Tab-separated table of C-alpha atoms in Angstrom:
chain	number	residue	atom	x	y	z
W	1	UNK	CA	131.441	-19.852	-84.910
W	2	UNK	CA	131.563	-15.814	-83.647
W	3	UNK	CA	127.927	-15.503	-85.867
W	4	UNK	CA	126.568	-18.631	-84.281
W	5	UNK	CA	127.523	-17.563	-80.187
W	6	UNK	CA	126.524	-13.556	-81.126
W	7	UNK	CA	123.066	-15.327	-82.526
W	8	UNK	CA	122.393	-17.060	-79.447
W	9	UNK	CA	123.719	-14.490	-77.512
W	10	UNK	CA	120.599	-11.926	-78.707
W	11	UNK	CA	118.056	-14.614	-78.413
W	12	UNK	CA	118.498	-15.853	-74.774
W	13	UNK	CA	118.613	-11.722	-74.416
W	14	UNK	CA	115.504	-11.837	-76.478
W	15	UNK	CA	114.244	-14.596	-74.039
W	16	UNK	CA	115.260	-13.151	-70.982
W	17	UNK	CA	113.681	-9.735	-71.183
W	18	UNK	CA	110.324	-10.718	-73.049
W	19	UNK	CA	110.147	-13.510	-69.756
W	20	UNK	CA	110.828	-10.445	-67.373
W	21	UNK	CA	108.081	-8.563	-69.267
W	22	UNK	CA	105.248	-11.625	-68.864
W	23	UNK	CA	106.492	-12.095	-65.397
W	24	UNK	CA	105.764	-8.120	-64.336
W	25	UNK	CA	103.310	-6.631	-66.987
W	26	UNK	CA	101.252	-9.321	-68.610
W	27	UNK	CA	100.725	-11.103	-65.404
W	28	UNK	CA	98.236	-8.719	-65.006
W	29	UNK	CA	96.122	-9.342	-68.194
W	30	UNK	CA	96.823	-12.655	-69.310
W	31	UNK	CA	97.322	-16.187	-67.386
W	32	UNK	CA	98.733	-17.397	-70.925
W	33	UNK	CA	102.459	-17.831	-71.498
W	34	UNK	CA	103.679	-15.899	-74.565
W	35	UNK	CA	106.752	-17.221	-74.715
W	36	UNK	CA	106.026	-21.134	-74.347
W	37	UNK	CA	104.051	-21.081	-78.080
W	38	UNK	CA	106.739	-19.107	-79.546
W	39	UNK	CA	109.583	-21.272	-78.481
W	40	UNK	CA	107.314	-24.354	-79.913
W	41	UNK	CA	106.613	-22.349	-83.218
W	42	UNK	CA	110.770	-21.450	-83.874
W	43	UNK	CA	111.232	-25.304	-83.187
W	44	UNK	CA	108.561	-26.857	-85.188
W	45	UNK	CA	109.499	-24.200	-88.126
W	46	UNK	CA	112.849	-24.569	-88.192
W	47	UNK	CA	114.610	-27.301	-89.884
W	48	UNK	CA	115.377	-30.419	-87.815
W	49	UNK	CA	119.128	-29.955	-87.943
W	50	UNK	CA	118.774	-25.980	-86.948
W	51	UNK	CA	119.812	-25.514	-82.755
W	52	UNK	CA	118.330	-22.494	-82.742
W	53	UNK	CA	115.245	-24.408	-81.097
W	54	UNK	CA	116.792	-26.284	-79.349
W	55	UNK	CA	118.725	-23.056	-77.271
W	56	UNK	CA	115.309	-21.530	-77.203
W	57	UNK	CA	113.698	-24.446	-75.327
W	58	UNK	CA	116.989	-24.644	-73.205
W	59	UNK	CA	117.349	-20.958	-72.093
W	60	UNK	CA	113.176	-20.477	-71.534
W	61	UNK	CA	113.558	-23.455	-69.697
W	62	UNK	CA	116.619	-22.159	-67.216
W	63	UNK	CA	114.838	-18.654	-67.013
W	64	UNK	CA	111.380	-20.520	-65.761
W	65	UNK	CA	113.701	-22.421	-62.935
W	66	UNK	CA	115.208	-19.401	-61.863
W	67	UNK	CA	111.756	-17.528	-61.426
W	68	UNK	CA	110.094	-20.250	-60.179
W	69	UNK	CA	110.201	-23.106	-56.860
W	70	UNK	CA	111.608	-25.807	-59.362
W	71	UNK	CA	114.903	-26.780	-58.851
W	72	UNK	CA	117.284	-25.114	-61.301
W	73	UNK	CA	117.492	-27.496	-64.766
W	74	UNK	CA	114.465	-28.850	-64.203
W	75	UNK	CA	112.776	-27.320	-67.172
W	76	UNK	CA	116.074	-26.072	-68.783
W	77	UNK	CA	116.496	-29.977	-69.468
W	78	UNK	CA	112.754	-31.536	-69.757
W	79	UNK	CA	112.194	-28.452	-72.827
W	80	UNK	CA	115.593	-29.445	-74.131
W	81	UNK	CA	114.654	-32.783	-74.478
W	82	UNK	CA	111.187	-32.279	-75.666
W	83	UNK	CA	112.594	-30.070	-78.322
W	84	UNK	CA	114.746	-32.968	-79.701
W	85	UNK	CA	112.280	-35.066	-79.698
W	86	UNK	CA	109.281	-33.008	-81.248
W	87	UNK	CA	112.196	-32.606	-83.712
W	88	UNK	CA	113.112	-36.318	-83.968
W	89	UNK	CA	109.147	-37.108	-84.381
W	90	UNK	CA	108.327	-34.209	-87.075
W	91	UNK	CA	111.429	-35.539	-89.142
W	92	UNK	CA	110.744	-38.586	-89.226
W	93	UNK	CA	107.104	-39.187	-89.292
W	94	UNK	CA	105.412	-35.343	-90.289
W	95	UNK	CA	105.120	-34.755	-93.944
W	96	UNK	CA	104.102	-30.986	-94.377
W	97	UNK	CA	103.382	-30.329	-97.991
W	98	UNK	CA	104.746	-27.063	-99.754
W	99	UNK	CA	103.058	-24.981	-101.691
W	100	UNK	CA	104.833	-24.552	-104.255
W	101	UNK	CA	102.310	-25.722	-106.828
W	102	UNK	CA	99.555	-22.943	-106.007
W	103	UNK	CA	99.861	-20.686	-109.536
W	104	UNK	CA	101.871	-17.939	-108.630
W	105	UNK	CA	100.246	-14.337	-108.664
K	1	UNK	CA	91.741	-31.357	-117.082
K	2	UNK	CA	95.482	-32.393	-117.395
K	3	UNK	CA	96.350	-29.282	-115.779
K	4	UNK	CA	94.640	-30.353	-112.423
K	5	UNK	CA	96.164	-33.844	-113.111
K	6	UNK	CA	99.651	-31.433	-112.503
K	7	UNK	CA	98.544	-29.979	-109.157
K	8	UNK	CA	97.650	-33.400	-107.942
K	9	UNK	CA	101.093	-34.940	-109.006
K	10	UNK	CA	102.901	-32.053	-107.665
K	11	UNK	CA	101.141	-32.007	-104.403
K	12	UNK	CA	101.481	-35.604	-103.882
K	13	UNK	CA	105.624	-35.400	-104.864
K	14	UNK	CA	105.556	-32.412	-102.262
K	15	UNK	CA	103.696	-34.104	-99.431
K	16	UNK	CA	106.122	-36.968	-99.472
K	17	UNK	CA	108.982	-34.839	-98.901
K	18	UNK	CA	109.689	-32.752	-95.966
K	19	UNK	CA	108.606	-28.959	-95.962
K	20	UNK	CA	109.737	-28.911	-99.328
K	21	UNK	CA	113.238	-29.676	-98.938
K	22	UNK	CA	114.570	-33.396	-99.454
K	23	UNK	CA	116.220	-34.450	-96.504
K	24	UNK	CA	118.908	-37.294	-95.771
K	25	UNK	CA	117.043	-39.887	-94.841
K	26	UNK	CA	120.170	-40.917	-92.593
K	27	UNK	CA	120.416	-37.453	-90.552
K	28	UNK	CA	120.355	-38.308	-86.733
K	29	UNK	CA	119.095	-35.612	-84.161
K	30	UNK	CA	119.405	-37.418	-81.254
K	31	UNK	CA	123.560	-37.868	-82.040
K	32	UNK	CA	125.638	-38.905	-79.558
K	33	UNK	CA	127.287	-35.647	-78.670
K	34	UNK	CA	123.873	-33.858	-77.886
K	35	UNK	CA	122.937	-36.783	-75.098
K	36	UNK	CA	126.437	-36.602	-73.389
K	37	UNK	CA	125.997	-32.950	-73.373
K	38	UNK	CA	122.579	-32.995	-71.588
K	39	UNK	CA	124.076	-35.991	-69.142
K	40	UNK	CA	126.624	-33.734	-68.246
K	41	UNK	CA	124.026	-30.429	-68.073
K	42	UNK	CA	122.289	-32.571	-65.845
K	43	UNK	CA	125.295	-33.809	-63.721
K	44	UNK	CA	126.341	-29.523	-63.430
K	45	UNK	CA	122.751	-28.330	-62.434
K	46	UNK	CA	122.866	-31.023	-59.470
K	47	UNK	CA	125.558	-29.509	-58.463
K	48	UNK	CA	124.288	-25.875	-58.590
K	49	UNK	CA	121.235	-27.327	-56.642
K	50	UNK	CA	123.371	-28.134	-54.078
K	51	UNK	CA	125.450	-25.583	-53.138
K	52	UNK	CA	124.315	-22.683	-55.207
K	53	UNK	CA	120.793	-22.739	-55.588
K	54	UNK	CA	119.798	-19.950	-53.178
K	55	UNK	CA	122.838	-17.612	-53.989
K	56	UNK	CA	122.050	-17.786	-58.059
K	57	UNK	CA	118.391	-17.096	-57.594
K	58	UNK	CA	119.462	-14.072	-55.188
K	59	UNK	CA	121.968	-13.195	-57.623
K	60	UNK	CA	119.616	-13.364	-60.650
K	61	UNK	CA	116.623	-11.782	-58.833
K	62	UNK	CA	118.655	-8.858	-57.395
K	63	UNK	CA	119.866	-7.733	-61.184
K	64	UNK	CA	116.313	-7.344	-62.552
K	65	UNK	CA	114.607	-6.136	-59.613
K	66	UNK	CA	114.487	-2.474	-60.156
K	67	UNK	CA	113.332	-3.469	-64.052
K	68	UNK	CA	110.590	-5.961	-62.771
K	69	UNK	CA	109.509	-3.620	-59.786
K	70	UNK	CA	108.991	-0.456	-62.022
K	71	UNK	CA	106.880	-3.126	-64.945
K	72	UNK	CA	104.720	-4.192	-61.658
K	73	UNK	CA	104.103	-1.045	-61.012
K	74	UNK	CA	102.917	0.036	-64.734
K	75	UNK	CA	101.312	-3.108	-65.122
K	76	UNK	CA	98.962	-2.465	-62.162
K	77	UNK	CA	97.558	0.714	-62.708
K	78	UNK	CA	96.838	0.660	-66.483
K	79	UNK	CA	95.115	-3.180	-65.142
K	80	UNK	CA	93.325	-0.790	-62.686
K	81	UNK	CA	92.062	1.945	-64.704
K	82	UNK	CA	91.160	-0.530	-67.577
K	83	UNK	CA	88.662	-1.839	-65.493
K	84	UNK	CA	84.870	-0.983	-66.398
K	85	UNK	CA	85.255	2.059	-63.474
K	86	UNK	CA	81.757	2.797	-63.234
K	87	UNK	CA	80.427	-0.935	-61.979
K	88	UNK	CA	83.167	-0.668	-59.716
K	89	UNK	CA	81.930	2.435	-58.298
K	90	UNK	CA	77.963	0.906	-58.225
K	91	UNK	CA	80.018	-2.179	-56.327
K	92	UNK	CA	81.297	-0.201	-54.427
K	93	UNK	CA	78.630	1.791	-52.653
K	94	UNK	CA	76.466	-1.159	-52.347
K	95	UNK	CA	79.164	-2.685	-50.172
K	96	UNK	CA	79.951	0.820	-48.039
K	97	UNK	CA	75.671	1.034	-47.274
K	98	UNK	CA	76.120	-2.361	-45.899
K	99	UNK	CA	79.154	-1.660	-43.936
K	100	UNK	CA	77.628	1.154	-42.462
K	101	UNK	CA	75.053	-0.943	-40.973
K	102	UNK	CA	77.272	-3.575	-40.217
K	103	UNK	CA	79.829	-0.851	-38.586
K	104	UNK	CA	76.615	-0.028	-35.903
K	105	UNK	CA	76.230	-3.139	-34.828
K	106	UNK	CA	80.073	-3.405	-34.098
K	107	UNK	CA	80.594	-0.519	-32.356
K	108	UNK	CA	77.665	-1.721	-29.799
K	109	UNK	CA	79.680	-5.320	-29.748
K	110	UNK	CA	82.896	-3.303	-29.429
K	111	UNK	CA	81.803	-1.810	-26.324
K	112	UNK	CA	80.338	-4.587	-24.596
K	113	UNK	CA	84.029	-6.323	-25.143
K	114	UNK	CA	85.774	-3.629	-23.869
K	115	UNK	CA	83.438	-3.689	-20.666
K	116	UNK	CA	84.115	-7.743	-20.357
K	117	UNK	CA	87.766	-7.290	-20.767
K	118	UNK	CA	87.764	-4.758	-18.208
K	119	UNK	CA	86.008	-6.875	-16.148
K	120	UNK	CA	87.814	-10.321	-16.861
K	121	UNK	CA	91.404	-8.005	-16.698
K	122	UNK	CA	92.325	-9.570	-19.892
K	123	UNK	CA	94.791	-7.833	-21.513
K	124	UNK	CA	94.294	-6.988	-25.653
K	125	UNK	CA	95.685	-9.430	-27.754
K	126	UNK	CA	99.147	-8.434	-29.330
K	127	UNK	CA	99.338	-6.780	-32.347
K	128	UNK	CA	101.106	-8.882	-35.029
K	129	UNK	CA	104.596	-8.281	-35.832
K	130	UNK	CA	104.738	-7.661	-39.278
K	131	UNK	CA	108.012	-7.898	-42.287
K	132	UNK	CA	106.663	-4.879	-44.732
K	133	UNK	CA	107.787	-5.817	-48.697
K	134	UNK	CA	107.462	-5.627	-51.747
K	135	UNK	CA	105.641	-7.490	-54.994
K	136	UNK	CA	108.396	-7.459	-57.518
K	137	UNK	CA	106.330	-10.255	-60.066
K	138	UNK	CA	104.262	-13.407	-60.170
K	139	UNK	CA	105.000	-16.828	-61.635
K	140	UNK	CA	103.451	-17.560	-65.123
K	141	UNK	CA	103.425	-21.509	-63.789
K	142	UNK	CA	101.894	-20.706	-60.688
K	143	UNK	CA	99.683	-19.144	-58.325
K	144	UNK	CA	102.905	-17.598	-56.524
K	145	UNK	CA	105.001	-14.060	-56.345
K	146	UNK	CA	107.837	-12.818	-55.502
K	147	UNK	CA	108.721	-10.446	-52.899
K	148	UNK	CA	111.779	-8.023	-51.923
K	149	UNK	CA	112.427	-9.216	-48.795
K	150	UNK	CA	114.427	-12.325	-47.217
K	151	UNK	CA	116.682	-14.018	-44.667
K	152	UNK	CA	118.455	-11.297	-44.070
K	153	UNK	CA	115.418	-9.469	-43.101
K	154	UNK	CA	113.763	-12.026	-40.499
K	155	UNK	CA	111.504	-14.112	-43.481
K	156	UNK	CA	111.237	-17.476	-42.577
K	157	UNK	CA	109.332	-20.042	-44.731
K	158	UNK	CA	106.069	-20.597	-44.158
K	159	UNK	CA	105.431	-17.284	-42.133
K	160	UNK	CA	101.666	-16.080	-43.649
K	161	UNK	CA	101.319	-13.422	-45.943
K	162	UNK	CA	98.461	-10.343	-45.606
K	163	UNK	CA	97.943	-7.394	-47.150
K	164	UNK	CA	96.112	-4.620	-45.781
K	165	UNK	CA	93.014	-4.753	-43.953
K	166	UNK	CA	94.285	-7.845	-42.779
K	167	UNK	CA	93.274	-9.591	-45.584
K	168	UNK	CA	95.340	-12.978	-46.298
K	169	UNK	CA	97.232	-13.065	-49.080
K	170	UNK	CA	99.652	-16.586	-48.534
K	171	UNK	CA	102.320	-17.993	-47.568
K	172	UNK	CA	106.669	-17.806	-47.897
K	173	UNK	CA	107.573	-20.964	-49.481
K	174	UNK	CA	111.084	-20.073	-50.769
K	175	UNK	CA	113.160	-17.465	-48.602
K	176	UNK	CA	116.302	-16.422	-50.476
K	177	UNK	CA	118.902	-13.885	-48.289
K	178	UNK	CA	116.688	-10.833	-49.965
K	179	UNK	CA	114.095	-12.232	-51.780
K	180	UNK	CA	111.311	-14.684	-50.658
K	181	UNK	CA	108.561	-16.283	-52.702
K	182	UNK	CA	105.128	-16.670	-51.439
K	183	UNK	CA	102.326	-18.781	-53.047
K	184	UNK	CA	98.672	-17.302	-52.668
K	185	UNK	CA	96.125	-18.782	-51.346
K	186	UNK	CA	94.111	-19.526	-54.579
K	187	UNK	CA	97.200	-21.702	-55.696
K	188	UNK	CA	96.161	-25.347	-56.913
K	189	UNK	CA	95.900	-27.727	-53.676
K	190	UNK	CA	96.574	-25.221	-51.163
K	191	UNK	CA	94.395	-26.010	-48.188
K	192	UNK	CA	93.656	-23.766	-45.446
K	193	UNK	CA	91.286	-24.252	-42.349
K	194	UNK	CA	88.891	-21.433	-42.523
K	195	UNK	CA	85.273	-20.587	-40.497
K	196	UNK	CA	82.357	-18.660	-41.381
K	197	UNK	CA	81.773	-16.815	-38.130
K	198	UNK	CA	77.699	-15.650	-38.545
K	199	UNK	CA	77.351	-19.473	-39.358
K	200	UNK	CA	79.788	-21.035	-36.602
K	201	UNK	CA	80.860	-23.560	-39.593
K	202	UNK	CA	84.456	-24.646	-39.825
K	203	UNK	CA	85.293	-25.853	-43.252
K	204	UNK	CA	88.541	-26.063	-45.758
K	205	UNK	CA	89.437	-23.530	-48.575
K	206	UNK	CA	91.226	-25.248	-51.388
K	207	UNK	CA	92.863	-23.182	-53.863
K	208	UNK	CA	92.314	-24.092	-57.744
K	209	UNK	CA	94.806	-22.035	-59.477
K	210	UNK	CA	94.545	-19.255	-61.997
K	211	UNK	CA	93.274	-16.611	-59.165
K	212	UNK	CA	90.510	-19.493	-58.379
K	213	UNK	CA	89.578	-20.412	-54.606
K	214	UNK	CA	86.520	-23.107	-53.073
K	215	UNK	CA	85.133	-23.692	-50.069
K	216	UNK	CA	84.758	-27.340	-49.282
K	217	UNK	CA	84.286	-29.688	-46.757
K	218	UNK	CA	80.686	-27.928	-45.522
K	219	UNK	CA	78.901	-30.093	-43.880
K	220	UNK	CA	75.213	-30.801	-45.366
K	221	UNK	CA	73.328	-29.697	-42.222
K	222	UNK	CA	75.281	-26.357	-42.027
K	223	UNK	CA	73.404	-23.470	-43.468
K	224	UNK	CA	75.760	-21.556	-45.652
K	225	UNK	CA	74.680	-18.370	-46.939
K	226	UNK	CA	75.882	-16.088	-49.741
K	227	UNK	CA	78.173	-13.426	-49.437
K	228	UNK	CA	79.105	-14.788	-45.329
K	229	UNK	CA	82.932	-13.677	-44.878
K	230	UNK	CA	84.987	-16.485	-44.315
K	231	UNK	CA	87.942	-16.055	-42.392
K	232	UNK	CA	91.082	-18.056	-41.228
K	233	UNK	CA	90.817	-20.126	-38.589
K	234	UNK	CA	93.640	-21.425	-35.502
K	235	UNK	CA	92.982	-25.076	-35.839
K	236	UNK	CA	95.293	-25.610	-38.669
K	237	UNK	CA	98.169	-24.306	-36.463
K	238	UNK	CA	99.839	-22.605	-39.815
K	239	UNK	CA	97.878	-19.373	-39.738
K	240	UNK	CA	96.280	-16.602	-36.992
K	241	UNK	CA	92.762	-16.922	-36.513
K	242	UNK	CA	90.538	-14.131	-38.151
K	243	UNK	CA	92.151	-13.297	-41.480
K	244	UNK	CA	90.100	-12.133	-44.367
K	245	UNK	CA	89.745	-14.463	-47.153
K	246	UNK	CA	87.070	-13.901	-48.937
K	247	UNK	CA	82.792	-13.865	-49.290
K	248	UNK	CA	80.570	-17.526	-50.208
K	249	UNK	CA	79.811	-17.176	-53.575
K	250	UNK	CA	77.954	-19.982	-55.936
K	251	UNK	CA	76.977	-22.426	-53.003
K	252	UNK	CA	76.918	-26.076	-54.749
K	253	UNK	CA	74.502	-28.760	-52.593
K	254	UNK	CA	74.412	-32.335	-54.684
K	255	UNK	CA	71.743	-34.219	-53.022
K	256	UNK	CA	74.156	-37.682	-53.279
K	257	UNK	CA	77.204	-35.682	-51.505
K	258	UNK	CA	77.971	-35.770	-48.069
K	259	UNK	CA	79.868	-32.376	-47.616
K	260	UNK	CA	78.596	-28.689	-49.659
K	261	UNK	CA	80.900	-26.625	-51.579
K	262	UNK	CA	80.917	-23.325	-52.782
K	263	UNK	CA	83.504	-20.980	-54.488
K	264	UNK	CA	84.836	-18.056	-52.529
K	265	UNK	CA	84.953	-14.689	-54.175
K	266	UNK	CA	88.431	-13.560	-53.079
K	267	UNK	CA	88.645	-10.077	-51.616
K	268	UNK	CA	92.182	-8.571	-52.932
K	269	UNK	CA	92.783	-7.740	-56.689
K	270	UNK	CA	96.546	-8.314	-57.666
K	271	UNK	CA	96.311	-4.994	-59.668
K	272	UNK	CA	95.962	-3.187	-56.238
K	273	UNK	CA	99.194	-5.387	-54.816
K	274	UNK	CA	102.326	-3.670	-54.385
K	275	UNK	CA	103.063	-3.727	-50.933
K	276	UNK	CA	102.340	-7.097	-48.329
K	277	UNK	CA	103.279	-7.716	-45.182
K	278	UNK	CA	104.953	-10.892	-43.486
K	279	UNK	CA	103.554	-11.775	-40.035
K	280	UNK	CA	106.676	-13.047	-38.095
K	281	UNK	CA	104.754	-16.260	-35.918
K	282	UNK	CA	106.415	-18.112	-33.063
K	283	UNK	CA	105.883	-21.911	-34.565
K	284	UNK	CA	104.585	-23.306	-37.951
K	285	UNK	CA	103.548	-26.894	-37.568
K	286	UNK	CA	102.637	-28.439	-40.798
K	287	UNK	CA	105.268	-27.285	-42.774
């Protein structure tokens, strides 16, 4: 339980300070998010049980409210809910084959 | 041959199961304990949007404002020395030969002015009173920034926003008690009355997003002419008359339309942008 809240503890700290660095620095050389493909690529990697995901959406989500005109949960619940069901749909109908049977080097 | 026959089987056994790993077939993810959560998550943030709203996002912005401010700041002059320096520099004295010429003519209208307001005893017009702040960062959803200043120093929403050389920059659309957010002019839908005043037209600017601003609603008969400044102008009621917005650029005449367009090359580069200023105006009416 202690390993689970110190795990989500670094990653909304991950979250919050690579958002504050896109918001200040990259603004300036890039109008693409960083952070919205990584928060899609931990929850389409991850396994469908894993929460990990499902934080990420939630905290990116509650960080873009904040810094935005949105009202606050607007995003923190609309990712939060995508992320369960891009999880629901890759579960249940995505088959992603291994590769285990390449020869191995 | 049989060996291929292996990699076939194998693939097909692997592309039935799931990443590799057989999973229970009865594993829910939308369970019952996750949905009452988010009900309740949703019930908690109405709350916080109704009585805490402006004090959180004060709260929040006033911890990471030195952090943002100082990132800005970095962020703006590597963007500005990154830039190819010497087109900038051809740019740039093309555009001071033609102000030169430009400044001639202006100090012979300047003077024929001052003789007619002498004349008329008009008075000059007042000087604007102006909220100097600070750009802190910009939204990565939107054309909008956010600025160190707020309630507590005067900002009201939807007081404009310039920067210098009286250049228009937007408007306050949030006002928190020290911060205020202000959307620029090139954000999607914004409309603003503008006027091109060597070609007495009066048209709309529309704002497209990512940096991106038209000019539309020209009517067909009007002659529009690359590179004519167009400015803001009083009839929309939300902004003073004769702020900088930009130069005609790409002027689009379908034969089948009834109103030109053309794309307006704004005149401010957010690199440059670390200080604005808030004109403080009696009345906003559309807003």
């Amino acid at each position: 339980m202690i390993k689970e809240i110190f795990k989500t503890l670094i990653l909304i700290a991950i979250i919050y300070f690579l958002f504050i660095f896109e918001i200040s620095y990259l603004s300036f050389f890039t109008f693409f998010s960083i952070l919205f493909p990584l928060v899609l690529l931990i929850n389409v990697l991850e396994e469908p049980q894993g929460r990990v995901g499902l934080y990420a959406a939630f905290f990116f989500g509650l960080i873009l409210d904040i810094y935005s005109t949105h009202f606050i949960g607007l995003l923190a619940l609309s990712f939060s809910i995508s992320s369960l069901l891009l999880k629901f749909i890759l579960f249940k109908y995505v088959r992603i084959p291994s590769l285990s049977w390449m020869p191995k080097i | 041959m049989s060996h291929i026959h292996f990699i076939l089987f194998d693939f097909f056994v692997n592309f039935v199961f799931l990443r590799g790993i057989v999973y229970n077939q009865n594993m829910k993810i939308l369970t019952k304990k996750r949905i009452t959560v988010l009900v309740l998550l949703f019930f908690c943030f109405l709350i916080i949007n109704s009585f805490f709203k402006d004090a959180l996002k004060n709260f929040v912005y006033s911890k990471s404002e030195i952090l943002m401010a100082s990132l800005w700041n970095k962020g703006g002059e590597q963007a500005f020395s990154s830039k190819n320096q010497e087109e900038l520099n051809k740019k740039l004295i093309e555009e001071n030969q033609k102000l030169l010429s430009d400044l001639a003519d202006f100090q012979r209208i300047k003077e024929e002015n001052d003789f007619l307001r002498n004349s008329l005893e008009l008075g000059l017009e007042k000087d604007f009173d102006l909220i100097l702040g600070r750009v802190i960062s910009k939204d990565i959803l939107a054309d909008s920034l956010l600025v160190n200043i707020g309630s507590n120093d005067g900002v009201k929403k939807g007081f404009p926003v310039i920067i210098s050389g009286k250049v228009l920059l937007g408007k306050v659309v949030d006002v928190y008690p020290s911060y205020s957010r202000i959307i620029l002019i090139t954000q999607k839908d914004n409309l603003i009355d503008v006027e091109i005043p060597d070609s007495d037209i009066f048209a709309l600017s529309k704002g497209e997003g990512n940096l991106n601003i038209t000019l539309d609603m020209v009517a067909r008969d009007k002659e529009l002419k690359e590179g004519s400044l167009v400015v803001t102008s009083a009839m929309g009621g939300n902004y003073p008359a004769g702020l900088l917005m930009g130069k005609v650029k790409n002027i689009k005449k379908i034969d089948n339309e009834t109103y030109q367009t053309s794309d307006i090359e704004k005149v401010f580069d957010l690199s440059m942008i670390n200080n604005i200023f808030i004109i403080k105006i009696a009345e906003i009416y559309n807003d």
